[in-house]
C-alpha atoms as an extended CHARMM CRD file, in Angstrom:
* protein
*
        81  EXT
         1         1  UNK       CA              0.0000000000        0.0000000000        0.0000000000  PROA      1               0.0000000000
         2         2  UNK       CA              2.9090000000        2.3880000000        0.9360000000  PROA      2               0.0000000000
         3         3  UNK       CA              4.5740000000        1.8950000000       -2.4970000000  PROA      3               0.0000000000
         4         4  UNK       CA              1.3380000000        2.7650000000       -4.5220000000  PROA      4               0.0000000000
         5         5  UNK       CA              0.9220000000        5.8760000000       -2.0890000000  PROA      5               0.0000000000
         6         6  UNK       CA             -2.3680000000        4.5150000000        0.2490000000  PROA      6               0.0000000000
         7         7  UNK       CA             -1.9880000000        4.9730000000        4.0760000000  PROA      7               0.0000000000
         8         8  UNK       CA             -2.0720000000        1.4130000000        6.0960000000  PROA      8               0.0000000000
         9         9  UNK       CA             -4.8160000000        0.8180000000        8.1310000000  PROA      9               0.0000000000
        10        10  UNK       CA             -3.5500000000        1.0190000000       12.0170000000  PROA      10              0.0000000000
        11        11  UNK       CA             -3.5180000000       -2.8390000000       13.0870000000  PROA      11              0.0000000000
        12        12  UNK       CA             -2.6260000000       -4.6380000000       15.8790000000  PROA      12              0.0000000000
        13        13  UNK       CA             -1.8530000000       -8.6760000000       16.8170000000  PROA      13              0.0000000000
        14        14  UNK       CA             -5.6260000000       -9.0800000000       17.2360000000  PROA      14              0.0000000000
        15        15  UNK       CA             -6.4440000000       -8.1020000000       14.0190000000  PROA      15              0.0000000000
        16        16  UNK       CA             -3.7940000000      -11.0750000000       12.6340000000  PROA      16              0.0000000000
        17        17  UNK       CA             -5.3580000000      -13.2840000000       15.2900000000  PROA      17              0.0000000000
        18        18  UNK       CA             -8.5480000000      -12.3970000000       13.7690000000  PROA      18              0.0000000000
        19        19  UNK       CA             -6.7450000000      -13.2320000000       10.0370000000  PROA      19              0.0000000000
        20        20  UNK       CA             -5.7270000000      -16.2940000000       11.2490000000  PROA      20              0.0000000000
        21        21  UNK       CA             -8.9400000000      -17.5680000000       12.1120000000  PROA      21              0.0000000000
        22        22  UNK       CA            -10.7740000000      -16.4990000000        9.2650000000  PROA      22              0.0000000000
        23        23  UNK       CA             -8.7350000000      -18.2700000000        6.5920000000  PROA      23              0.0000000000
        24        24  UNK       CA             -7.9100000000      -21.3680000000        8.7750000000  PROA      24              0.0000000000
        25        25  UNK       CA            -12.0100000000      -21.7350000000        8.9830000000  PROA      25              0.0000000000
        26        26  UNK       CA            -11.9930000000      -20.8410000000        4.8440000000  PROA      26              0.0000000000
        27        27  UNK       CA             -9.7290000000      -23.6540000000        4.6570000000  PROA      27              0.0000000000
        28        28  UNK       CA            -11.8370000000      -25.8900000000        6.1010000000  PROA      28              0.0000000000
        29        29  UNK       CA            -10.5030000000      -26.7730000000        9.3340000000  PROA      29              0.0000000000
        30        30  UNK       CA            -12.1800000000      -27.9310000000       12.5840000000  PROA      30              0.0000000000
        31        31  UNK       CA            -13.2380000000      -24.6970000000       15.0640000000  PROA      31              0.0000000000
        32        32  UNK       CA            -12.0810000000      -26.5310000000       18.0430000000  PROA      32              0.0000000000
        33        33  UNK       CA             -9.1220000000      -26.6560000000       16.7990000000  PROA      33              0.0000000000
        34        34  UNK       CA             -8.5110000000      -22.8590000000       15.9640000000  PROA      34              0.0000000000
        35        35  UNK       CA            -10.5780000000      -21.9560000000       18.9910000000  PROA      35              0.0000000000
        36        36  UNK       CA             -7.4310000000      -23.8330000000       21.1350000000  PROA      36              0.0000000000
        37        37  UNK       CA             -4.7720000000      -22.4620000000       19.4170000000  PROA      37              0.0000000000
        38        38  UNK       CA             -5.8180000000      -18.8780000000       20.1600000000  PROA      38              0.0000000000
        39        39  UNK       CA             -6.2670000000      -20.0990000000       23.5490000000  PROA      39              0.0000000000
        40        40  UNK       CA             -9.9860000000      -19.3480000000       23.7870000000  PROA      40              0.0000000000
        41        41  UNK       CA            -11.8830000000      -21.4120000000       26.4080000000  PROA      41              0.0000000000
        42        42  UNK       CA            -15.1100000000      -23.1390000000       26.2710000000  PROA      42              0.0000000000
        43        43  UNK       CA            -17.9140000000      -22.0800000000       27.9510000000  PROA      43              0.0000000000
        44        44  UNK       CA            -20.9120000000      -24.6560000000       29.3840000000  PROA      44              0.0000000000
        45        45  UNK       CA            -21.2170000000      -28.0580000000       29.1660000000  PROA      45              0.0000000000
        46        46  UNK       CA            -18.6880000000      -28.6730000000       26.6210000000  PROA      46              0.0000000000
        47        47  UNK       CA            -16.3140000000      -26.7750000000       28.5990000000  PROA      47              0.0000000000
        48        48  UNK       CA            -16.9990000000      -29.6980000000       31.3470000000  PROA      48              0.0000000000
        49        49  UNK       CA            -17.1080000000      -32.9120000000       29.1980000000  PROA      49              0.0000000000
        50        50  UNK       CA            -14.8870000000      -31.7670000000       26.1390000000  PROA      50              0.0000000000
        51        51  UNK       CA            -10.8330000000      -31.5260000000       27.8080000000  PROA      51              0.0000000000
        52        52  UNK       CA             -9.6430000000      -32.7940000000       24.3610000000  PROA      52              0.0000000000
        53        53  UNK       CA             -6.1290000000      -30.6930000000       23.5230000000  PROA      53              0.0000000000
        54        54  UNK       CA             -5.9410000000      -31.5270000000       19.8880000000  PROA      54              0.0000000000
        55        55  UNK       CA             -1.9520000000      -31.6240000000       20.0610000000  PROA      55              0.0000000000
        56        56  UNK       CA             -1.1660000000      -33.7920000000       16.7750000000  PROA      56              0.0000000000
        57        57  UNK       CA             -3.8720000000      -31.6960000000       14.8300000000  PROA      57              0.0000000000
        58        58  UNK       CA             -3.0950000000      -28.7260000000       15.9880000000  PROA      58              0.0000000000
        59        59  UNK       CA              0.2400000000      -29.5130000000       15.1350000000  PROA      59              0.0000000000
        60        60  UNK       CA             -0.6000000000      -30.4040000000       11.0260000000  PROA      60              0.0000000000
        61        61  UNK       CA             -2.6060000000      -27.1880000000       10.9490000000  PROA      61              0.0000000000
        62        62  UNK       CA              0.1680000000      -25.0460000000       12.3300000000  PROA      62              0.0000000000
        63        63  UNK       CA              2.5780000000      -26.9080000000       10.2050000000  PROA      63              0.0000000000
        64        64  UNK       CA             -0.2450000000      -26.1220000000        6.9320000000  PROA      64              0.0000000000
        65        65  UNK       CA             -0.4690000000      -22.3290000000        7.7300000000  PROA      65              0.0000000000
        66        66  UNK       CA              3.0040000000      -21.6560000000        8.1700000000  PROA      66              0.0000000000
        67        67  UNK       CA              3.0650000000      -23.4450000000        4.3390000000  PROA      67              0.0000000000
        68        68  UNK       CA              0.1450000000      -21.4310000000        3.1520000000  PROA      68              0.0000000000
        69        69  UNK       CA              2.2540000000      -17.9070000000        4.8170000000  PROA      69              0.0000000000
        70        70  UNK       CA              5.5460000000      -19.1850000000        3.1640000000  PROA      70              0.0000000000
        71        71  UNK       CA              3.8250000000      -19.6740000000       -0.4430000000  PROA      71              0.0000000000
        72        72  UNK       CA              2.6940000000      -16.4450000000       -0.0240000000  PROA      72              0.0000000000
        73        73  UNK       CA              5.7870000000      -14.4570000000        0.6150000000  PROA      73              0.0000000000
        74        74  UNK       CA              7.5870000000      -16.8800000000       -2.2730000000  PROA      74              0.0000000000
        75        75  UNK       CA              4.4790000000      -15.5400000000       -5.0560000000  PROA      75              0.0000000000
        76        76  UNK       CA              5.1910000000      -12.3360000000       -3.6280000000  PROA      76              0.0000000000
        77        77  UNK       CA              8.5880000000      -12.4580000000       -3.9240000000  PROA      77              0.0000000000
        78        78  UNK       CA              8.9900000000      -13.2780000000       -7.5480000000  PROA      78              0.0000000000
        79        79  UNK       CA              6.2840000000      -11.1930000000       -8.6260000000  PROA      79              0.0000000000
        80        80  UNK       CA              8.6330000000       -7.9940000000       -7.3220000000  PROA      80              0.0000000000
        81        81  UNK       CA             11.0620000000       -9.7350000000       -8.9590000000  PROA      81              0.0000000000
């Protein structure tokens, strides 16, 4: 945006939080499993019966948006190229 002259919208690490979420839930992936990784608890009766911590899919998401941010910054990359 600063190249081409537009101001940047003031952001802070909620708003990527808030990224994050969105396009992990576009991608298709389970909301228990975002909802844990941004450390957000459960309220009610699933927060009594549901202790599940979601480690080894947590894990392949993490792994899959640190991918998705990498291809990203590689198309980027070669189209300033």
């Amino acid at each position: 945006a600063q190249k081409e002259g537009q101001p940047l919208s003031k952001f802070g690490p909620h708003d990527l939080r808030r990224t994050a979420s969105t396009l992990l839930h576009e991608a298709g992936y389970n909301s228990d499993w975002i909802e844990k990784c941004l450390a957000h608890e459960q309220k009610g009766v699933r927060a009594v019966y549901n202790k599940a911590e979601y480690r080894d899919q947590r894990r392949a998401m993490l792994q899959d948006w640190a991918d998705m941010i990498d291809e990203w910054t590689r198309k980027r990359t070669r189209s300033e190229s």
